[in-house]
XYZ file of C-alpha atoms in Angstrom:
248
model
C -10.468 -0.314 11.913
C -12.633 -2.418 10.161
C -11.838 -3.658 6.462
C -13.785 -6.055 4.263
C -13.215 -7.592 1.342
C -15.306 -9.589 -1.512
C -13.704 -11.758 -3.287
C -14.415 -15.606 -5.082
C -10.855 -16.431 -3.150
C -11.455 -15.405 -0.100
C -8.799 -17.121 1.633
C -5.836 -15.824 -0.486
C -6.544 -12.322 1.146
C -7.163 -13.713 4.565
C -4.060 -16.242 5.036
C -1.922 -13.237 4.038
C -3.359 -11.468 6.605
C -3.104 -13.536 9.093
C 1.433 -13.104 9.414
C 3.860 -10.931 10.457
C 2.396 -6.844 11.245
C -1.453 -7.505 9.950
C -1.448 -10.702 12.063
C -0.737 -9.037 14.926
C -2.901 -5.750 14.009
C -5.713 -8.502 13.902
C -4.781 -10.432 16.920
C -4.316 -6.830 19.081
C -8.315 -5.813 17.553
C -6.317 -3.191 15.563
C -7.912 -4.279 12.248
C -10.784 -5.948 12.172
C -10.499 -7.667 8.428
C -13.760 -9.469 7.050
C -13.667 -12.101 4.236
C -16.789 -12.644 1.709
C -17.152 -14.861 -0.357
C -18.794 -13.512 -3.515
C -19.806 -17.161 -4.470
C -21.527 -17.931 -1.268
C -24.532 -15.566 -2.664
C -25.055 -17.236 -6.033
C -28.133 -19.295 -6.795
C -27.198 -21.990 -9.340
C -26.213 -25.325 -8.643
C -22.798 -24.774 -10.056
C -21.938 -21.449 -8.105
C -21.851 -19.000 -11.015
C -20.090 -15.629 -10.105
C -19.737 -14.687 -14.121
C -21.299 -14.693 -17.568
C -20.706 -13.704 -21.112
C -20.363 -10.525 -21.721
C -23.474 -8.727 -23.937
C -22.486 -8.061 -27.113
C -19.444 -10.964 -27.786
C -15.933 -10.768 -26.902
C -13.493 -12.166 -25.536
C -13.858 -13.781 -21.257
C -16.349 -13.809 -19.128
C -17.759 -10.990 -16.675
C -18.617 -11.219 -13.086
C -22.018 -11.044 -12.836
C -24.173 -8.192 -10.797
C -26.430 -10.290 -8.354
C -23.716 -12.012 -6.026
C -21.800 -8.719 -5.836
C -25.014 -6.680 -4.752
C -26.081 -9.183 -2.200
C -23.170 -9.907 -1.070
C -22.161 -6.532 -0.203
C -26.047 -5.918 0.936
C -25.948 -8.671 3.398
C -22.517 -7.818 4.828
C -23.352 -3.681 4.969
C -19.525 -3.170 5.278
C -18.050 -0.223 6.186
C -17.894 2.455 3.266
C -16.039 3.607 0.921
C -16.462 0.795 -0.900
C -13.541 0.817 -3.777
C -13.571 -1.898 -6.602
C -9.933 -3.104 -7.438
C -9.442 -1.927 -11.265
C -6.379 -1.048 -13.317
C -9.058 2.017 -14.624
C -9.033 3.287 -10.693
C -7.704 6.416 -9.020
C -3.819 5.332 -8.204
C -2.809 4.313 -4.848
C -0.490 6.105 -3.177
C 0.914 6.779 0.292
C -1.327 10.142 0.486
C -4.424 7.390 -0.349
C -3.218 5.060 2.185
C -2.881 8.195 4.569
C -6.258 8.966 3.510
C -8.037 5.558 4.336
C -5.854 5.107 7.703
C -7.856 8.406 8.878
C -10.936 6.799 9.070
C -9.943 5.061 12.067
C -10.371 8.447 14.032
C -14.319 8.044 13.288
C -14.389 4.070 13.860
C -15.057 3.677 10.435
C -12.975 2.074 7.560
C -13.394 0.834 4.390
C -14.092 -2.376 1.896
C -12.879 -3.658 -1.262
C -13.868 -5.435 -4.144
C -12.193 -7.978 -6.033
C -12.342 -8.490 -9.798
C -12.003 -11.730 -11.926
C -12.092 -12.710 -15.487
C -12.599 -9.612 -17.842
C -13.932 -7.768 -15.361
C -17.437 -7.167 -13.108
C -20.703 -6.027 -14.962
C -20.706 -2.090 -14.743
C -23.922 -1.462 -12.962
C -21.744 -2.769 -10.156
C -19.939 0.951 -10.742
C -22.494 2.803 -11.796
C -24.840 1.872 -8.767
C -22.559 -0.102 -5.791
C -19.326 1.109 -5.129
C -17.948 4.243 -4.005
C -14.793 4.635 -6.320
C -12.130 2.775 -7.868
C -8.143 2.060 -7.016
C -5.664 0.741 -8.754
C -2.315 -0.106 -7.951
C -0.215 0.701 -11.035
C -0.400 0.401 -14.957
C -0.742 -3.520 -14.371
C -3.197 -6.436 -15.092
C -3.548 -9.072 -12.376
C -5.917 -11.961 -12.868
C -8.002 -10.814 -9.929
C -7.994 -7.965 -7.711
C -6.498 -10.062 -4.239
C -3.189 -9.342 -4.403
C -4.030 -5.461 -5.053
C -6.416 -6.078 -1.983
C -3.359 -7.248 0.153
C -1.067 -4.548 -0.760
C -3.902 -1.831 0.327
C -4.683 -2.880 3.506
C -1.224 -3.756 4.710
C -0.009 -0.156 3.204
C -3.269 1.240 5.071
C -3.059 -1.082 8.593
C 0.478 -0.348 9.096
C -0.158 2.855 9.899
C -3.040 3.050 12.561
C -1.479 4.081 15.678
C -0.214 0.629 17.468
C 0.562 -1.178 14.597
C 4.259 -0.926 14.485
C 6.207 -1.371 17.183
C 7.895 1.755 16.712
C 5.853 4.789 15.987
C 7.953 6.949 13.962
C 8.459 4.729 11.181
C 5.730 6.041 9.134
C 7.077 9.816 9.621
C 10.601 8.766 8.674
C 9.906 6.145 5.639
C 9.855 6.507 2.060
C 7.069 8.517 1.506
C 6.443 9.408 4.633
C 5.955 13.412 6.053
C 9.483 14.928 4.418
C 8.268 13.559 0.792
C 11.120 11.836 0.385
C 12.464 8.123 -0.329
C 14.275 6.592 2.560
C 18.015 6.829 2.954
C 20.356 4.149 2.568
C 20.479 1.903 5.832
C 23.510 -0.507 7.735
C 23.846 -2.716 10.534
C 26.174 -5.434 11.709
C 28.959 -5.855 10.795
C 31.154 -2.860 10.216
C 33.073 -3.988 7.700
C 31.552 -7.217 5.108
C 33.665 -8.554 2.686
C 35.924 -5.492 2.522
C 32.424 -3.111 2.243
C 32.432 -0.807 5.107
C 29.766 1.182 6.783
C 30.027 5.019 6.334
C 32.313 6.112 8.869
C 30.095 9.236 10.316
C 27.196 6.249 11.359
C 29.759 4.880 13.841
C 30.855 8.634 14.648
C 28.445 9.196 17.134
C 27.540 12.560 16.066
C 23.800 12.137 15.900
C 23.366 15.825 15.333
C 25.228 15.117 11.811
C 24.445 11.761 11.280
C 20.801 13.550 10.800
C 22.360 15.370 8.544
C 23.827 13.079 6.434
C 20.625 11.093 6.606
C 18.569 13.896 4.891
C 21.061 14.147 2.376
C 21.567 10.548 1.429
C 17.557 10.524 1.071
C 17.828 13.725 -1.095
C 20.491 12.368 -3.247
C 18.876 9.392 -4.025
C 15.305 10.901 -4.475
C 17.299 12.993 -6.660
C 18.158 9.912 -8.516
C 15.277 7.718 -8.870
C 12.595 10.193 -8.378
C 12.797 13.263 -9.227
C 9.325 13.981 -9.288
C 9.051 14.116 -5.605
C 11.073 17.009 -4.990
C 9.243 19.177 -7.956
C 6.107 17.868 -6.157
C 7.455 19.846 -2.902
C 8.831 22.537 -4.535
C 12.339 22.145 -5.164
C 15.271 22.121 -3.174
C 15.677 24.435 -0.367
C 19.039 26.810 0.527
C 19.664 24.212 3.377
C 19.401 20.927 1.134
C 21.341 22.257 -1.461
C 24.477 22.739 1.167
C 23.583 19.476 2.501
C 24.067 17.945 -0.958
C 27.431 19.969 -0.891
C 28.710 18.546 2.361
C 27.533 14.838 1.985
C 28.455 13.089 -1.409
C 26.043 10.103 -2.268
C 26.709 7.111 -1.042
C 27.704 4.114 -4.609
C 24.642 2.369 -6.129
C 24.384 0.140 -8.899
């Protein structure tokens, strides 16, 4: 899959990139992530990417040129989204949505804002759409950048090591946030694991997996089981058999 991205920091997007899964995505040809630099397509002496704004007010905007011919001479793959707290929200489903363009050999690119903002023929006449990712300002759209393409690169088939991590996640196919998980040792300071994950029942350590993650959807999120309808006959005795594990 091929990603790029156009941005005045270029490197900030790339060096995080470049560790842990998305390193290795990159280093396997599983993502093939391109860096612009918006400022290498300015004319002036001093490298201007930004302006006053028309009118008065407050910071500067990014200007139109450098965007266009950036993005002109680097025909990147499209959509092309602009980063923008005004943008559709990202989500898992949108994540879902951008990993499927794999299947085609396509992908996608992204835009990175600055200052007050970019000049708004660069939405009206470049880009494809807008995300953001949540009722936050950032000083520039990098770190949003980031967060996309490692939500989106994870899952192409190969990137993970094990494959059904994306079905069995927070968010993933059941709709669901994750269930509470242990590991070694047994007992820490006087905590213990849940007895039934040392059972070796797997049939109703399932069980009491899908419950934990409906109680604490229940919780925190209630949203997410309206948004698939409620709780079926089967959860509900589920909830019944398998009390929630403590949290804060």
């Amino acid at each position: 899959m091929r990603v790029d991205v156009f941005s005045i920091f270029p490197a900030l997007v790339d060096g995080f990139c470049s560790e842990s899964l998305l390193g290795k995505a990159r280093e396997n040809g599983l993502l093939d992530l391109r860096c612009h630099d918006l400022r290498e397509h300015t004319t002036d002496v001093h490298r201007s990417v930004d302006d006053a704004p028309f009118g008065g007010g407050a910071g500067m905007v990014m200007r139109a040129e450098p965007i266009f011919a950036s993005v002109e001479a680097a025909a990147p793959p499209r959509p092309l989204f602009l980063l923008s707290p005004g943008g559709r929200r990202f989500d898992q489903a949108m994540a879902r949505e951008l990993a499927a363009t794999h299947e085609t050999g396509g992908g996608f690119s992204l835009l990175c804002g600055r200052y007050e903002g970019v000049d708004h023929r660069v939405v009206e006449h470049l880009v494809d759409g807008e995300i953001s990712i949540g009722d936050v300002v950032l000083s520039g759209g990098e770190v949003a950048a980031c967060l996309v393409i490692e939500a989106v690169a994870r899952l192409i088939p190969g990137a993970m090591g094990n494959d059904v991590s994306p079905v069995t996640e927070s968010f993933g196919t059941s709709g669901l946030l994750e269930e509470p998980h242990y590991t070694r040792p047994a007992d820490f300071r006087g905590w213990a694991v849940p007895e039934i994950l040392r059972s070796g029942d797997h049939a109703r350590i399932e069980r009491w997996r899908l419950a934990q993650a409906l109680h604490r959807t229940l919780r925190v999120r209630p949203d997410l089981i309206d948004a698939r309808g409620g709780r079926s006959d089967q959860e509900e005795r589920l909830l019944e058999e398998f009390p929630a594990v403590p949290y804060p």
